[in-house]
Coordinates of C-alpha atoms (C1' of nucleotides) in Angstrom, one line a residue:
Chain A
M1 CA 0.0 0.0 0.0
E2 CA 1.3 3.4 -0.9
K3 CA 2.3 5.8 1.8
V4 CA 1.4 9.3 0.8
T5 CA 1.6 12.8 2.3
V6 CA -1.4 15.2 2.6
K7 CA 0.5 17.5 0.2
Q8 CA 0.6 14.9 -2.5
I9 CA -3.1 14.2 -2.0
F10 CA -4.0 17.9 -2.4
R11 CA -1.6 18.5 -5.3
E12 CA -2.2 15.2 -7.3
T13 CA -5.7 14.3 -6.2
E14 CA -6.6 12.5 -9.4
S15 CA -3.9 9.9 -9.0
F16 CA -5.1 8.9 -5.5
L17 CA -8.9 9.0 -5.9
D18 CA -10.6 5.7 -5.2
K19 CA -7.2 4.1 -4.3
E20 CA -6.2 2.6 -1.0
I21 CA -3.5 4.6 0.6
Q22 CA -1.8 5.1 4.0
V23 CA -1.2 8.5 5.7
S24 CA 0.2 9.4 9.1
G25 CA 0.0 12.6 11.1
W26 CA -1.4 14.3 14.2
V27 CA -5.0 14.7 15.3
R28 CA -6.3 18.2 15.2
T29 CA -9.9 17.4 16.2
V30 CA -12.2 14.4 16.5
R31 CA -16.0 14.8 15.9
D32 CA -17.9 11.7 16.7
S33 CA -21.5 10.5 16.5
K34 CA -23.1 7.3 17.7
T35 CA -21.9 5.0 14.9
F36 CA -19.4 7.1 13.0
G37 CA -17.0 10.1 13.3
F38 CA -14.5 12.4 11.6
V39 CA -10.8 12.9 12.4
E40 CA -9.2 16.1 11.2
M41 CA -5.5 15.2 10.7
N42 CA -2.5 17.3 9.8
D43 CA 0.6 15.5 8.6
G44 CA 3.0 18.5 8.6
S45 CA 3.6 18.2 4.8
F46 CA 0.8 20.7 4.0
F47 CA -0.9 23.6 5.6
K48 CA -4.4 22.1 5.3
N49 CA -5.8 19.1 7.1
L50 CA -7.1 15.9 5.8
Q51 CA -10.6 14.8 6.9
I52 CA -10.8 11.1 7.8
V53 CA -14.2 9.4 8.0
F54 CA -14.5 6.3 10.2
D55 CA -17.4 4.2 11.6
N56 CA -18.1 1.5 14.1
S57 CA -17.1 -1.3 11.7
L58 CA -13.6 -0.6 12.9
A59 CA -12.7 -2.8 15.9
N60 CA -11.2 0.1 17.8
F61 CA -14.0 2.6 17.2
D62 CA -14.5 3.2 20.9
E63 CA -10.8 4.2 21.3
I64 CA -10.7 6.3 18.2
I65 CA -13.5 8.6 19.4
K66 CA -11.4 9.3 22.5
Y67 CA -8.2 10.3 20.7
T68 CA -6.9 13.5 22.2
I69 CA -5.7 16.5 20.2
S70 CA -2.2 16.0 18.8
S71 CA -2.2 12.2 19.1
A72 CA 0.0 10.7 16.4
I73 CA -1.9 8.2 14.2
I74 CA -1.4 6.1 11.1
V75 CA -4.5 5.7 8.9
T76 CA -5.2 3.4 5.9
G77 CA -8.2 3.8 3.7
T78 CA -9.7 4.9 0.4
L79 CA -9.6 8.4 -0.9
V80 CA -13.1 9.4 -2.0
E81 CA -14.9 12.5 -3.1
S82 CA -16.5 14.2 -0.1
P83 CA -20.2 15.0 0.2
G84 CA -19.3 17.9 2.5
S85 CA -18.8 21.3 1.1
K86 CA -15.7 22.2 3.1
Q87 CA -13.3 19.8 1.5
P88 CA -13.1 18.2 -2.0
F89 CA -12.2 14.8 -0.7
E90 CA -11.8 12.7 2.4
L91 CA -10.2 9.4 3.5
K92 CA -12.7 6.6 4.2
A93 CA -10.7 4.7 6.9
T94 CA -10.3 1.0 6.9
G95 CA -7.9 1.1 9.8
I96 CA -6.7 3.8 12.3
E97 CA -3.7 3.0 14.6
L98 CA -2.5 5.0 17.5
E99 CA 1.3 5.7 17.1
G100 CA 1.7 8.0 20.1
N101 CA -0.8 9.2 22.6
S102 CA -1.2 12.9 23.5
D103 CA -1.8 13.8 27.2
P104 CA -5.2 15.3 27.8
E105 CA -3.4 18.3 29.3
Y106 CA -2.1 19.3 25.8
P107 CA -2.2 23.1 26.1
L108 CA -3.3 24.0 22.6
Q109 CA -7.0 24.3 22.4
K110 CA -9.0 24.2 19.1
K111 CA -10.1 27.8 19.7
R112 CA -8.1 30.9 19.2
H113 CA -5.1 31.6 21.5
T114 CA -3.3 34.9 22.0
F115 CA 0.2 35.2 20.4
E116 CA 1.5 36.1 23.9
F117 CA 0.4 32.8 25.3
L118 CA 1.7 30.9 22.3
R119 CA 5.2 32.4 22.9
T120 CA 5.2 30.7 26.3
I121 CA 4.9 27.4 24.6
A122 CA 7.2 28.0 21.7
H123 CA 8.0 24.3 21.4
L124 CA 4.3 23.5 20.6
R125 CA 3.2 26.6 18.7
P126 CA 4.4 25.3 15.3
R127 CA 1.4 22.9 15.5
S128 CA -1.0 25.9 15.3
N129 CA -2.4 27.1 12.0
T130 CA -0.7 30.6 12.2
F131 CA 2.7 29.3 13.1
S132 CA 2.5 26.4 10.7
A133 CA 1.9 29.0 8.0
V134 CA 4.5 31.5 9.2
F135 CA 7.4 29.0 9.4
R136 CA 6.5 27.4 6.1
V137 CA 6.6 30.8 4.4
R138 CA 9.9 31.6 6.3
S139 CA 11.4 28.5 4.8
L140 CA 10.2 29.3 1.3
A141 CA 11.4 32.9 1.5
A142 CA 14.9 31.8 2.5
Y143 CA 15.0 29.4 -0.4
A144 CA 13.7 32.2 -2.7
I145 CA 16.4 34.5 -1.6
H146 CA 19.1 32.0 -2.3
R147 CA 17.6 31.3 -5.7
F148 CA 17.4 35.0 -6.5
F149 CA 21.0 35.5 -5.9
Q150 CA 22.3 32.2 -7.3
E151 CA 20.3 32.8 -10.5
R152 CA 22.2 36.1 -10.9
G153 CA 25.6 34.5 -10.3
F154 CA 26.1 35.9 -6.8
V155 CA 28.5 33.8 -4.6
Y156 CA 27.2 32.9 -1.1
V157 CA 29.9 33.8 1.4
H158 CA 29.8 32.6 5.0
T159 CA 31.2 35.4 7.1
P160 CA 32.3 34.6 10.7
I161 CA 29.8 34.5 13.5
I162 CA 32.6 35.2 16.0
T163 CA 34.5 38.3 15.1
G164 CA 37.7 39.7 16.3
S165 CA 37.1 43.2 15.0
D166 CA 35.4 45.4 17.6
C167 CA 34.8 48.0 15.0
E168 CA 31.8 46.9 13.0
G169 CA 30.0 49.9 14.4
A170 CA 26.4 48.7 14.1
G171 CA 25.5 48.5 17.7
E172 CA 26.2 46.9 21.1
M173 CA 27.9 43.5 20.9
F174 CA 27.8 40.3 22.8
R175 CA 31.2 39.3 24.2
V176 CA 32.5 35.8 23.5
T177 CA 34.9 34.6 26.2
T178 CA 36.1 31.5 28.0
L179 CA 37.6 33.5 30.8
D180 CA 36.6 32.7 34.4
L181 CA 34.2 35.6 35.0
N182 CA 34.7 35.2 38.8
H183 CA 38.5 35.5 38.6
P184 CA 39.4 37.1 35.2
P185 CA 43.2 37.6 34.5
R186 CA 44.2 41.3 35.0
D187 CA 47.0 43.3 33.4
E188 CA 49.3 45.7 35.3
K189 CA 46.7 48.4 35.0
G190 CA 44.0 46.2 36.6
Q191 CA 42.1 45.8 33.3
I192 CA 40.8 42.4 32.2
D193 CA 43.6 40.8 30.1
F194 CA 41.9 39.5 27.0
S195 CA 45.3 38.3 25.6
A196 CA 44.7 35.4 28.0
D197 CA 41.3 34.6 26.4
F198 CA 40.6 31.7 24.1
F199 CA 41.4 33.6 20.9
G200 CA 44.2 35.7 22.4
R201 CA 42.2 38.8 22.0
S202 CA 38.7 40.2 22.8
T203 CA 36.0 38.7 20.6
N204 CA 32.3 39.2 20.0
L205 CA 29.3 37.9 18.1
T206 CA 29.0 39.6 14.7
V207 CA 26.6 42.5 14.3
S208 CA 27.0 42.5 10.5
G209 CA 28.9 40.6 7.9
Q210 CA 29.3 43.6 5.6
L211 CA 33.0 44.5 6.1
A212 CA 34.0 40.9 5.8
V213 CA 31.9 40.3 2.7
E214 CA 33.4 43.3 1.0
T215 CA 36.7 41.4 0.9
Y216 CA 35.0 38.6 -1.1
C217 CA 33.3 41.1 -3.3
M218 CA 36.7 42.3 -4.4
A219 CA 37.4 38.7 -5.5
F220 CA 34.1 37.3 -6.7
R221 CA 32.5 40.5 -8.0
N222 CA 28.9 39.8 -6.8
V223 CA 28.5 38.1 -3.4
Y224 CA 26.0 37.8 -0.6
T225 CA 25.8 36.7 3.0
F226 CA 22.7 35.2 4.7
G227 CA 23.2 34.3 8.3
P228 CA 22.5 35.1 11.9
T229 CA 23.6 38.5 13.5
F230 CA 23.5 39.6 17.1
R231 CA 22.8 42.9 18.7
A232 CA 23.0 43.4 22.5
E233 CA 20.9 46.6 22.3
N234 CA 18.4 46.9 25.1
S235 CA 15.6 47.7 22.7
N236 CA 12.2 46.2 23.5
T237 CA 10.0 46.6 20.5
P238 CA 8.0 44.3 18.2
R239 CA 10.6 44.9 15.5
H240 CA 13.8 44.1 17.3
A241 CA 15.5 40.8 18.4
A242 CA 18.9 40.2 19.9
E243 CA 19.5 37.3 17.4
F244 CA 18.1 37.8 13.9
W245 CA 19.0 36.8 10.3
M246 CA 20.3 39.3 7.7
I247 CA 20.9 39.2 4.0
E248 CA 23.8 41.4 2.8
P249 CA 24.6 41.4 -0.9
E250 CA 27.6 43.3 -2.2
M251 CA 28.3 44.2 -5.9
A252 CA 31.6 45.3 -7.5
F253 CA 31.6 47.8 -10.3
A254 CA 28.2 49.0 -9.1
D255 CA 26.8 52.3 -7.9
L256 CA 23.9 53.3 -5.7
N257 CA 21.4 53.1 -8.5
A258 CA 22.4 49.5 -9.3
D259 CA 22.1 48.8 -5.6
M260 CA 18.5 50.1 -5.5
E261 CA 17.6 48.2 -8.6
L262 CA 18.8 45.0 -7.0
A263 CA 16.9 45.6 -3.8
E264 CA 13.6 46.4 -5.7
E265 CA 14.0 43.3 -7.9
M266 CA 14.7 41.1 -4.8
I267 CA 11.7 42.3 -2.9
K268 CA 9.4 41.7 -5.8
Y269 CA 11.0 38.3 -6.5
I270 CA 10.4 37.1 -2.9
I271 CA 6.7 38.3 -2.9
D272 CA 6.0 36.7 -6.2
D273 CA 7.6 33.4 -5.1
C274 CA 5.7 33.1 -1.9
L275 CA 2.3 34.0 -3.5
A276 CA 3.0 31.3 -6.2
N277 CA 4.4 28.6 -3.9
A278 CA 2.5 29.1 -0.7
P279 CA -1.0 30.1 -1.9
E280 CA -2.8 28.4 1.0
E281 CA -0.7 30.0 3.6
M282 CA -0.9 33.4 2.0
E283 CA -4.6 33.1 1.7
F284 CA -4.7 32.3 5.5
F285 CA -2.7 35.4 6.3
N286 CA -4.9 37.6 4.1
S287 CA -8.1 36.2 5.8
F288 CA -7.1 35.9 9.4
I289 CA -4.0 38.0 10.1
D290 CA -4.1 41.1 7.8
N291 CA -7.1 41.8 5.5
G292 CA -5.2 44.2 3.4
L293 CA -2.2 41.9 2.8
F294 CA -2.9 40.8 -0.8
D295 CA -3.7 44.3 -2.0
R296 CA -0.5 45.6 -0.4
L297 CA 1.7 42.9 -1.8
I298 CA 0.3 43.0 -5.3
N299 CA 0.6 46.8 -5.2
I300 CA 4.3 46.4 -4.4
V301 CA 4.9 43.9 -7.2
N302 CA 3.2 46.0 -9.8
S303 CA 4.5 49.4 -8.8
D304 CA 7.8 51.1 -9.4
F305 CA 9.3 52.1 -6.1
A306 CA 9.5 55.8 -5.4
H307 CA 12.9 57.6 -5.1
I308 CA 13.6 60.8 -3.2
T309 CA 16.7 62.3 -1.7
Y310 CA 16.9 63.0 2.0
T311 CA 16.9 66.7 1.2
E312 CA 13.6 66.4 -0.8
A313 CA 12.1 64.3 2.0
I314 CA 12.9 67.1 4.5
E315 CA 11.2 69.6 2.2
I316 CA 8.1 67.5 1.9
L317 CA 7.9 66.9 5.6
K318 CA 8.4 70.6 6.4
K319 CA 5.7 71.5 3.9
E320 CA 3.2 69.0 5.1
N321 CA 3.9 69.9 8.8
A322 CA 1.5 67.1 10.0
G323 CA 1.9 67.8 13.7
F324 CA 5.0 65.6 14.2
D325 CA 6.2 65.0 17.7
Y326 CA 9.8 65.4 16.6
P327 CA 11.1 68.4 14.6
V328 CA 12.1 68.1 11.0
D329 CA 15.4 69.7 10.3
W330 CA 18.1 69.1 7.7
G331 CA 20.9 67.2 9.4
K332 CA 18.7 65.3 11.8
D333 CA 17.8 61.7 11.1
L334 CA 14.3 60.9 10.0
Q335 CA 12.2 59.6 12.9
T336 CA 9.9 56.6 12.7
E337 CA 6.9 58.9 12.4
H338 CA 8.5 60.7 9.5
E339 CA 9.4 57.5 7.7
R340 CA 5.9 56.1 8.0
F341 CA 4.4 59.4 6.9
L342 CA 6.5 59.3 3.7
T343 CA 5.8 55.7 2.7
E344 CA 2.2 55.4 4.0
K345 CA 0.7 58.9 3.4
V346 CA 2.8 60.6 0.7
F347 CA 3.8 57.8 -1.7
K348 CA 1.5 54.9 -0.5
K349 CA 4.2 52.4 -1.7
P350 CA 7.8 51.6 -1.0
V351 CA 10.2 54.5 -1.3
F352 CA 13.9 54.8 -1.4
V353 CA 15.3 57.7 0.5
T354 CA 18.9 58.5 -0.7
D355 CA 21.8 60.8 0.0
Y356 CA 21.7 61.3 3.7
P357 CA 23.9 63.8 5.6
K358 CA 27.3 62.3 6.2
T359 CA 27.0 63.2 9.9
I360 CA 24.2 60.6 10.5
K361 CA 25.6 57.7 8.5
A362 CA 28.5 55.2 8.7
F363 CA 32.1 56.0 7.8
Y364 CA 32.3 53.5 4.9
M365 CA 29.5 55.2 2.9
R366 CA 30.7 57.1 -0.2
L367 CA 31.0 60.8 0.1
N368 CA 29.1 62.7 -2.5
D369 CA 30.5 65.7 -4.5
D370 CA 28.7 68.2 -2.3
D371 CA 30.9 67.0 0.6
K372 CA 27.8 67.0 2.8
T373 CA 25.9 63.9 1.9
V374 CA 26.8 60.3 1.3
A375 CA 25.5 57.8 -1.3
A376 CA 23.2 55.9 1.2
M377 CA 19.8 54.6 0.7
D378 CA 17.0 53.3 3.1
L379 CA 14.0 51.5 1.7
L380 CA 10.8 52.4 3.6
V381 CA 7.7 50.2 3.2
P382 CA 4.2 50.9 4.5
G383 CA 3.4 49.1 7.7
V384 CA 6.9 48.1 8.7
G385 CA 9.0 51.2 8.0
E386 CA 12.7 50.7 7.3
I387 CA 13.3 47.3 5.8
I388 CA 16.6 47.8 3.9
G389 CA 19.6 50.0 4.6
G390 CA 22.4 50.2 2.0
S391 CA 25.0 52.4 0.4
Q392 CA 27.7 52.8 -2.2
R393 CA 30.9 52.2 -0.4
E394 CA 33.8 54.7 -0.2
E395 CA 36.4 53.3 -2.6
R396 CA 38.9 56.2 -2.5
L397 CA 41.5 55.4 0.1
N398 CA 42.4 59.0 1.0
V399 CA 38.7 60.0 1.4
L400 CA 38.0 56.9 3.5
E401 CA 41.0 57.6 5.7
R402 CA 39.9 61.3 6.1
R403 CA 36.4 60.2 7.1
M404 CA 37.7 57.7 9.6
A405 CA 39.9 60.4 11.1
E406 CA 37.0 62.8 11.4
L407 CA 35.0 60.1 13.3
G408 CA 38.0 59.2 15.5
L409 CA 38.4 55.7 14.2
I410 CA 41.8 54.1 14.5
K411 CA 43.3 53.2 11.1
E412 CA 45.2 50.2 12.4
D413 CA 41.9 48.5 13.5
Y414 CA 40.8 48.5 9.9
W415 CA 44.0 47.6 8.2
W416 CA 42.6 44.7 6.1
Y417 CA 39.5 46.8 5.1
L418 CA 41.7 49.6 3.9
D419 CA 43.9 47.1 2.0
L420 CA 40.9 46.5 -0.3
R421 CA 41.3 50.2 -1.5
K422 CA 45.0 49.7 -2.1
Y423 CA 44.8 46.6 -4.3
G424 CA 42.5 47.2 -7.2
G425 CA 39.7 48.9 -5.4
T426 CA 36.6 49.7 -7.4
R427 CA 33.2 51.2 -7.0
H428 CA 31.0 48.8 -5.1
A429 CA 27.7 48.9 -3.3
G430 CA 25.5 46.7 -1.1
F431 CA 22.7 46.6 1.4
G432 CA 21.3 44.8 4.4
L433 CA 17.9 43.2 4.6
G434 CA 16.5 42.1 7.9
F435 CA 15.1 38.7 7.1
E436 CA 12.5 38.7 9.9
R437 CA 11.2 42.1 8.9
M438 CA 10.8 40.7 5.4
I439 CA 8.8 37.8 6.8
M440 CA 6.6 40.2 8.8
Y441 CA 6.0 42.2 5.7
L442 CA 5.1 39.0 3.7
T443 CA 2.8 37.6 6.3
G444 CA 1.2 40.6 8.1
M445 CA 2.5 39.3 11.4
T446 CA 3.2 42.4 13.6
N447 CA 5.7 41.0 16.2
I448 CA 9.2 39.8 15.3
R449 CA 8.9 37.3 18.2
D450 CA 6.3 35.5 16.1
V451 CA 8.4 35.0 13.0
I452 CA 11.5 33.5 14.8
S453 CA 11.2 29.9 16.1
F454 CA 12.8 30.6 19.4
P455 CA 13.1 34.4 19.7
R456 CA 15.9 36.0 21.8
T457 CA 15.0 39.4 23.2
T458 CA 16.1 41.4 26.2
G459 CA 15.5 39.3 29.3
A460 CA 14.1 36.4 27.3
A461 CA 16.0 33.3 26.1
E462 CA 13.7 30.4 27.2
F463 CA 14.0 27.2 25.2
Chain B
rU1 C1' 16.3 52.8 29.0
rC2 C1' 11.7 56.1 29.1
rC3 C1' 6.2 56.6 28.6
rU4 C1' 1.7 53.8 28.8
rC5 C1' -1.7 49.7 29.5
rG6 C1' -2.4 45.0 31.6
rA7 C1' -2.0 40.3 35.0
rU8 C1' -8.9 36.5 37.7
rA9 C1' -9.9 28.4 36.2
rG10 C1' -5.3 24.9 31.5
rC11 C1' -7.0 28.9 27.5
rU12 C1' -10.1 33.4 26.1
rC13 C1' -12.6 36.7 29.1
rU14 C1' -17.0 38.9 32.6
rA15 C1' -17.6 40.4 37.9
rU16 C1' -20.8 48.8 41.3
rG17 C1' -15.6 48.0 47.8
rG18 C1' -20.2 43.1 50.1
rU19 C1' -21.5 34.7 48.3
rA20 C1' -15.7 33.6 42.6
rG21 C1' -18.7 33.6 37.0
rA22 C1' -19.3 32.2 31.5
rG23 C1' -17.4 29.9 26.9
rC24 C1' -13.7 26.6 25.3
rA25 C1' -10.4 22.6 27.0
rC26 C1' -10.8 18.0 30.1
rA27 C1' -13.8 13.5 32.1
rC28 C1' -19.0 11.4 31.4
rG29 C1' -23.8 10.8 28.8
rG30 C1' -26.7 11.7 24.0
rC31 C1' -26.9 12.4 18.7
rU32 C1' -26.7 8.4 11.4
rG33 C1' -22.5 13.5 7.4
rU34 C1' -19.8 16.6 11.0
rU35 C1' -16.8 21.3 9.6
rA36 C1' -12.8 25.5 15.6
rA37 C1' -19.7 20.1 15.2
rC38 C1' -24.0 20.2 18.3
rC39 C1' -27.1 19.0 23.1
rG40 C1' -27.0 17.7 28.6
rG41 C1' -25.4 17.8 33.3
rG42 C1' -19.9 17.6 35.7
rU43 C1' -14.7 18.6 37.4
rG44 C1' -11.7 22.8 37.7
rG45 C1' -9.7 29.2 41.8
rU46 C1' -3.7 31.0 47.2
rU47 C1' -7.7 36.6 41.6
rG48 C1' 1.0 37.7 39.5
rU49 C1' 4.1 38.8 44.4
rU50 C1' 4.7 41.7 48.9
rG51 C1' 2.9 45.3 51.9
rG52 C1' -1.0 49.1 53.0
rU53 C1' -6.2 51.6 53.4
rU54 C1' -11.0 49.4 55.0
rC55 C1' -15.9 46.4 59.3
rG56 C1' -14.9 44.0 54.5
rA57 C1' -10.3 44.2 48.7
rG58 C1' -10.4 40.5 42.5
rU59 C1' -11.9 45.8 42.8
rC60 C1' -8.6 51.4 46.1
rC61 C1' -3.0 52.8 47.2
rA62 C1' 2.5 51.6 46.9
rA63 C1' 6.6 48.7 45.4
rC64 C1' 8.3 44.6 42.7
rU65 C1' 7.9 40.7 38.8
rC66 C1' 6.2 39.4 34.1
rG67 C1' 3.7 40.6 29.5
rG68 C1' 1.5 44.1 25.5
rG69 C1' 1.7 48.8 22.9
rG70 C1' 4.4 53.5 21.9
rA71 C1' 9.4 56.0 21.8
rG72 C1' 14.7 55.9 21.4
rC73 C1' 18.4 52.7 18.6
rC74 C1' 18.3 50.0 14.4
rA75 C1' 17.7 45.5 10.4

RNA sequence: UCCUCGAUAGCUCUAUGGUAGAGCACACGGCUGUUAACCGGGUGGUUGUUGGUUCGAGUCCAACUCGGGGAGCCA
């Protein structure tokens, strides 16, 4: 007898109709009557459940009607067209075996739970509809991202998780150490002596693979990283986690315009791919999580992203004067309320904001001819805000060294980074995409804790 | 870190300062095509913790703990 998955049954129904098959999975609910009953079963291969019909001709009928939610079962039977309107077919069971019982205290009920409660049972929540859909889409989106870059000849580079450079400059870092924290070795000044540490120096978890991937960019032309990053920021919001995944492409012989073209193409590719390959999940999100989701995503795919410079953005915001809590002034960074106003009220679609003042951006961003702004871009999207930050990098050694000096950075710490400008440096550009923020945008989920399997946030690392 | 809201049965939530409640889950009974099945009766409580006000506190006050939302920072 052929063992099949629920996904196969849904995708190739014709080849299984009126045939005897075997399926296995977990009970979602049992509805029983005096002489017959229904088991709703999910086998993990597919978002939707399979309805199984059984009656008291089965020897273990009395046990089956008592199966608890999430019991593991193996079912044999014939796939038939269903008289019910809620499903096209059902499995008429000739045998149902209990593989593993589920304790009656199983905490997931059939009714709705709050996401807050489900976070406390992060080991069980993938069995719920919402999380089944979220993590299936997360997997597909990751694959789509790899395919997008691989199809374009980008080389996937694994940059280190443990980094010896304490100069990535993207936020607070987690220290990595094997020193005895109760009795750390001290130098003559009484400072902790990290030369006695495992790596012979102070090390941290990476906050960005960008500087490292730039080195491979100068060898492979077009490259990308896709891996975990860590920020020890004490920020407690629905959009921040201490451990999250980031995609960072980097292109040689490319300027800021090419960078933005790549970002726009990538966003559209991921959306298209998930709509095509996870239609049931996306339908679920549109119906139960975010009613405007399809309209928004289709609008993104079909529209050209807007482009404005930071200076133009400031002019628009000053003219609109929409009662902002924070003042709008050239030289100050855009606040969340300003970003959302631009993308949600002014443009009503994704918008690239470019050419920020050099004083509010990182040292490696390429200085524009006006000597005041840098070739940086942020992509703002309705609902989420900033989803991508990128720039053309400063390839001119003397300008880069001058910028570092202005910001008080020590040249010797960046010796290998500066070497790239000495040995055949070229224009190059890249960006960073927060993977979880992309998933939030794709699914309509509003809390980052609900798109990471086991989220790590300030004060929370259960599981 | 700051501001703000919240914490009552396993879950989701009601309860004017005066007897602790419902739906779901769970166990039991009923029902010949159910659809988060339905119907019946049943089990289930240190009201987050500590202290205070009061004849009397789930309810009012204070601190703490945990959680949500907003802000800062960012992806």
